[in-house]
PDB file of C-alpha atoms in Angstrom:
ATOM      1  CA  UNK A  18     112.541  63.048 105.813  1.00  0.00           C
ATOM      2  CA  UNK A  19     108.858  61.939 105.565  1.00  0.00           C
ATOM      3  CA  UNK A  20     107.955  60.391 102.596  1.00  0.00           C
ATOM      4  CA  UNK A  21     105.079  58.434 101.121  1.00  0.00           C
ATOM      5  CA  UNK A  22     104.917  55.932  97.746  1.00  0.00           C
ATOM      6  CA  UNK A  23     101.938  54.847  96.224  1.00  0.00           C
ATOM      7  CA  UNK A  24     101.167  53.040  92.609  1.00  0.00           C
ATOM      8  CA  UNK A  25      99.137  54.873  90.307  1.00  0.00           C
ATOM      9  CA  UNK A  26      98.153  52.508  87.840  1.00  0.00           C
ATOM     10  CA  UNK A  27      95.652  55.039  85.917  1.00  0.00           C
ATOM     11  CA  UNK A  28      98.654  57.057  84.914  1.00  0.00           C
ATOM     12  CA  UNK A  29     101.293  54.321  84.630  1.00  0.00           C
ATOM     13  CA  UNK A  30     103.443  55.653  87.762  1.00  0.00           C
ATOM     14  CA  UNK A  31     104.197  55.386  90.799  1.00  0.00           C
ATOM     15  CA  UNK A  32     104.158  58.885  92.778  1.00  0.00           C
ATOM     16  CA  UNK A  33     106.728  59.288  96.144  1.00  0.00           C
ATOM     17  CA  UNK A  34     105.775  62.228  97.914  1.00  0.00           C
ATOM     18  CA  UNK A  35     108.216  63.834 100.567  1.00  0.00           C
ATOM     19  CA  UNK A  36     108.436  66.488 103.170  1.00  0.00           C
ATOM     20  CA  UNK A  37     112.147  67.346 104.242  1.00  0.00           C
ATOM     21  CA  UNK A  38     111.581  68.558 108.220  1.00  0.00           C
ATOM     22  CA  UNK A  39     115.249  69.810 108.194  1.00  0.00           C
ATOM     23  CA  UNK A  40     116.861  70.389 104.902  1.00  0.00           C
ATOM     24  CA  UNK A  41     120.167  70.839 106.387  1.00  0.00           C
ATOM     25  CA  UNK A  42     119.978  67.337 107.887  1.00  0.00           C
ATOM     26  CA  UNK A  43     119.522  65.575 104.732  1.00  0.00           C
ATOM     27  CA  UNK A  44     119.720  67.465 101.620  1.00  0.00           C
ATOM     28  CA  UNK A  45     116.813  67.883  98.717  1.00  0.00           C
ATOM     29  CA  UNK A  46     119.326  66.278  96.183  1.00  0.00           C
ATOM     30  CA  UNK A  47     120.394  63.972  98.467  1.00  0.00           C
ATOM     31  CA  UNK A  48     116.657  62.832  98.369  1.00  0.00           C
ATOM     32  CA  UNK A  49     116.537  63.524  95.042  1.00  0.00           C
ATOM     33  CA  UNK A  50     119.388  61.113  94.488  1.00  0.00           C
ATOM     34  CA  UNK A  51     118.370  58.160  96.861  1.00  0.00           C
ATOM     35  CA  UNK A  52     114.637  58.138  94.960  1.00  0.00           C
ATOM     36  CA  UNK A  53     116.375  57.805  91.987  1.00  0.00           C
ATOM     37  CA  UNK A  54     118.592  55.030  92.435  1.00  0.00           C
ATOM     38  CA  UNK A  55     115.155  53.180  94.180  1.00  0.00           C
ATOM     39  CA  UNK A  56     113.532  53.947  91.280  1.00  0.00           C
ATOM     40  CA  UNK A  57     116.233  52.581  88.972  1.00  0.00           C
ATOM     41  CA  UNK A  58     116.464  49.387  90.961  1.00  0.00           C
ATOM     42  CA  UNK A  59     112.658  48.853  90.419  1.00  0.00           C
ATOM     43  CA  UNK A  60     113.663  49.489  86.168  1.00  0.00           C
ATOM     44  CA  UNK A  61     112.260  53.034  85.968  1.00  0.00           C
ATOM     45  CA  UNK A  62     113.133  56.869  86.034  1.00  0.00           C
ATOM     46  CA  UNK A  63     111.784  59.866  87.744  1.00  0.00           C
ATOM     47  CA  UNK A  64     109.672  61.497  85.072  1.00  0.00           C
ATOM     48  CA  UNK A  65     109.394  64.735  87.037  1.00  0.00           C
ATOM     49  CA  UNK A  66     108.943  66.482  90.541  1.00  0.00           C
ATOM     50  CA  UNK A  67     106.576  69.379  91.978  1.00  0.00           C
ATOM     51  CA  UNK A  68     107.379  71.434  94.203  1.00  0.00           C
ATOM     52  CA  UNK A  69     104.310  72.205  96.604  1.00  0.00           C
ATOM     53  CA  UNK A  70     105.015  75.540  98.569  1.00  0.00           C
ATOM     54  CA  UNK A  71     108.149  77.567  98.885  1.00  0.00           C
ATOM     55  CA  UNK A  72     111.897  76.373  99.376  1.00  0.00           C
ATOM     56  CA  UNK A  73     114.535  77.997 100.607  1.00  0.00           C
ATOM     57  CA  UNK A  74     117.200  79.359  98.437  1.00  0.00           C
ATOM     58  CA  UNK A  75     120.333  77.756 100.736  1.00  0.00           C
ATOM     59  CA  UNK A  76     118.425  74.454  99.918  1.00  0.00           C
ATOM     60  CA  UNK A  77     119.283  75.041  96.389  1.00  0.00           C
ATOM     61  CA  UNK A  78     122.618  76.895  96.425  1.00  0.00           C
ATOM     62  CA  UNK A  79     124.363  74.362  99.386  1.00  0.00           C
ATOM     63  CA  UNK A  80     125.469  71.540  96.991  1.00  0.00           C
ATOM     64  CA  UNK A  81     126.507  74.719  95.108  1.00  0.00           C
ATOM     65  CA  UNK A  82     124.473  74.624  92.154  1.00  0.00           C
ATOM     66  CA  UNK A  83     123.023  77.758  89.931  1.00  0.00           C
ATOM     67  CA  UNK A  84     119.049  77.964  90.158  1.00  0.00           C
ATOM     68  CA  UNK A  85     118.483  76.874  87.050  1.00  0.00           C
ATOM     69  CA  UNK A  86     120.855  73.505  87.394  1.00  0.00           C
ATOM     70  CA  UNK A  87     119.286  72.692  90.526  1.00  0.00           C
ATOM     71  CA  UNK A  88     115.855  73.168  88.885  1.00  0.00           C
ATOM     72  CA  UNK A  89     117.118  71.065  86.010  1.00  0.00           C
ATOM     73  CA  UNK A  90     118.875  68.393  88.160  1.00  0.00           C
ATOM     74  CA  UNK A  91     115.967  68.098  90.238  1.00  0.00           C
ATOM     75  CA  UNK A  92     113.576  67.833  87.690  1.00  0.00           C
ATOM     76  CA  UNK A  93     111.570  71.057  88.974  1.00  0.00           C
ATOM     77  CA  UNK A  94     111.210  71.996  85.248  1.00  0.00           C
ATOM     78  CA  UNK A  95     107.545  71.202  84.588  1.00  0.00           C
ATOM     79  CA  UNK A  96     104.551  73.470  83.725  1.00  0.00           C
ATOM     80  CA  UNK A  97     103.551  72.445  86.934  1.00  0.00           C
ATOM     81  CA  UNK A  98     105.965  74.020  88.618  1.00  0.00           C
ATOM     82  CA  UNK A  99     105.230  77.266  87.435  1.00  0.00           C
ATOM     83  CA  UNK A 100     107.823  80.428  88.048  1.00  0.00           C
ATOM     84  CA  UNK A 101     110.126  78.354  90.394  1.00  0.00           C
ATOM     85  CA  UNK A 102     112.414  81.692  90.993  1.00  0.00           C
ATOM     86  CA  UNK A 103     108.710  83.132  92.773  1.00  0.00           C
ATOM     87  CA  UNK A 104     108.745  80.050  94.704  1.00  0.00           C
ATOM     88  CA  UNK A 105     112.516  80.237  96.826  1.00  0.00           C
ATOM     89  CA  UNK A 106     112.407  82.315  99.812  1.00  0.00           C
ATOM     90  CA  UNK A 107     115.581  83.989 100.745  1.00  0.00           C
ATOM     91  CA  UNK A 108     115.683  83.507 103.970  1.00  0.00           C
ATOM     92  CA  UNK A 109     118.741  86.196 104.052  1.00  0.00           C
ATOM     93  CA  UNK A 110     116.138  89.177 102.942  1.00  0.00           C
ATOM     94  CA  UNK A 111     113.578  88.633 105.990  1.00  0.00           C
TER      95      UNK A 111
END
């Protein structure tokens, strides 16, 4: 995991940005999770996460979720996110 936190006072928030080199290593809810108990320590919530690029569908499915749990648990809900089922690759299909 490579990850990045920086305040953003303008917008009341702090913003943690990751890249997960090997999701099989270390889970995107197990990221997920840890960010979230950080954040609760410091007496605030994750408000909501993008997604920049593509993700692969075992990603979502290993923990043994449905898409749209995983997209719910991970907060992947926004407008920002757009049509998240465009956005998993399935790596099976290639």
């Amino acid at each position: 995991v490579k990850a990045i936190g920086w305040s953003m006072p303008e917008y009341e928030c702090v913003q943690v940005s990751t890249n997960l080199t090997n999701y099989k290593a270390t889970s995107v809810f197990e990221v997920f999770a840890t960010i979230n108990h950080l954040a609760k320590e410091h007496g605030t919530l994750i408000k909501e996460t993008e997604l920049i690029g593509l993700i692969p569908k075992d990603a979502l499915d290993a923990q043994g979720y449905s898409l749209e749990s995983a997209i719910q648990t991970l907060k992947l809900s926004s407008e920002r996110n757009g049509d998240m089922e465009a956005r998993i690759l399935d790596l099976d299909m290639i």
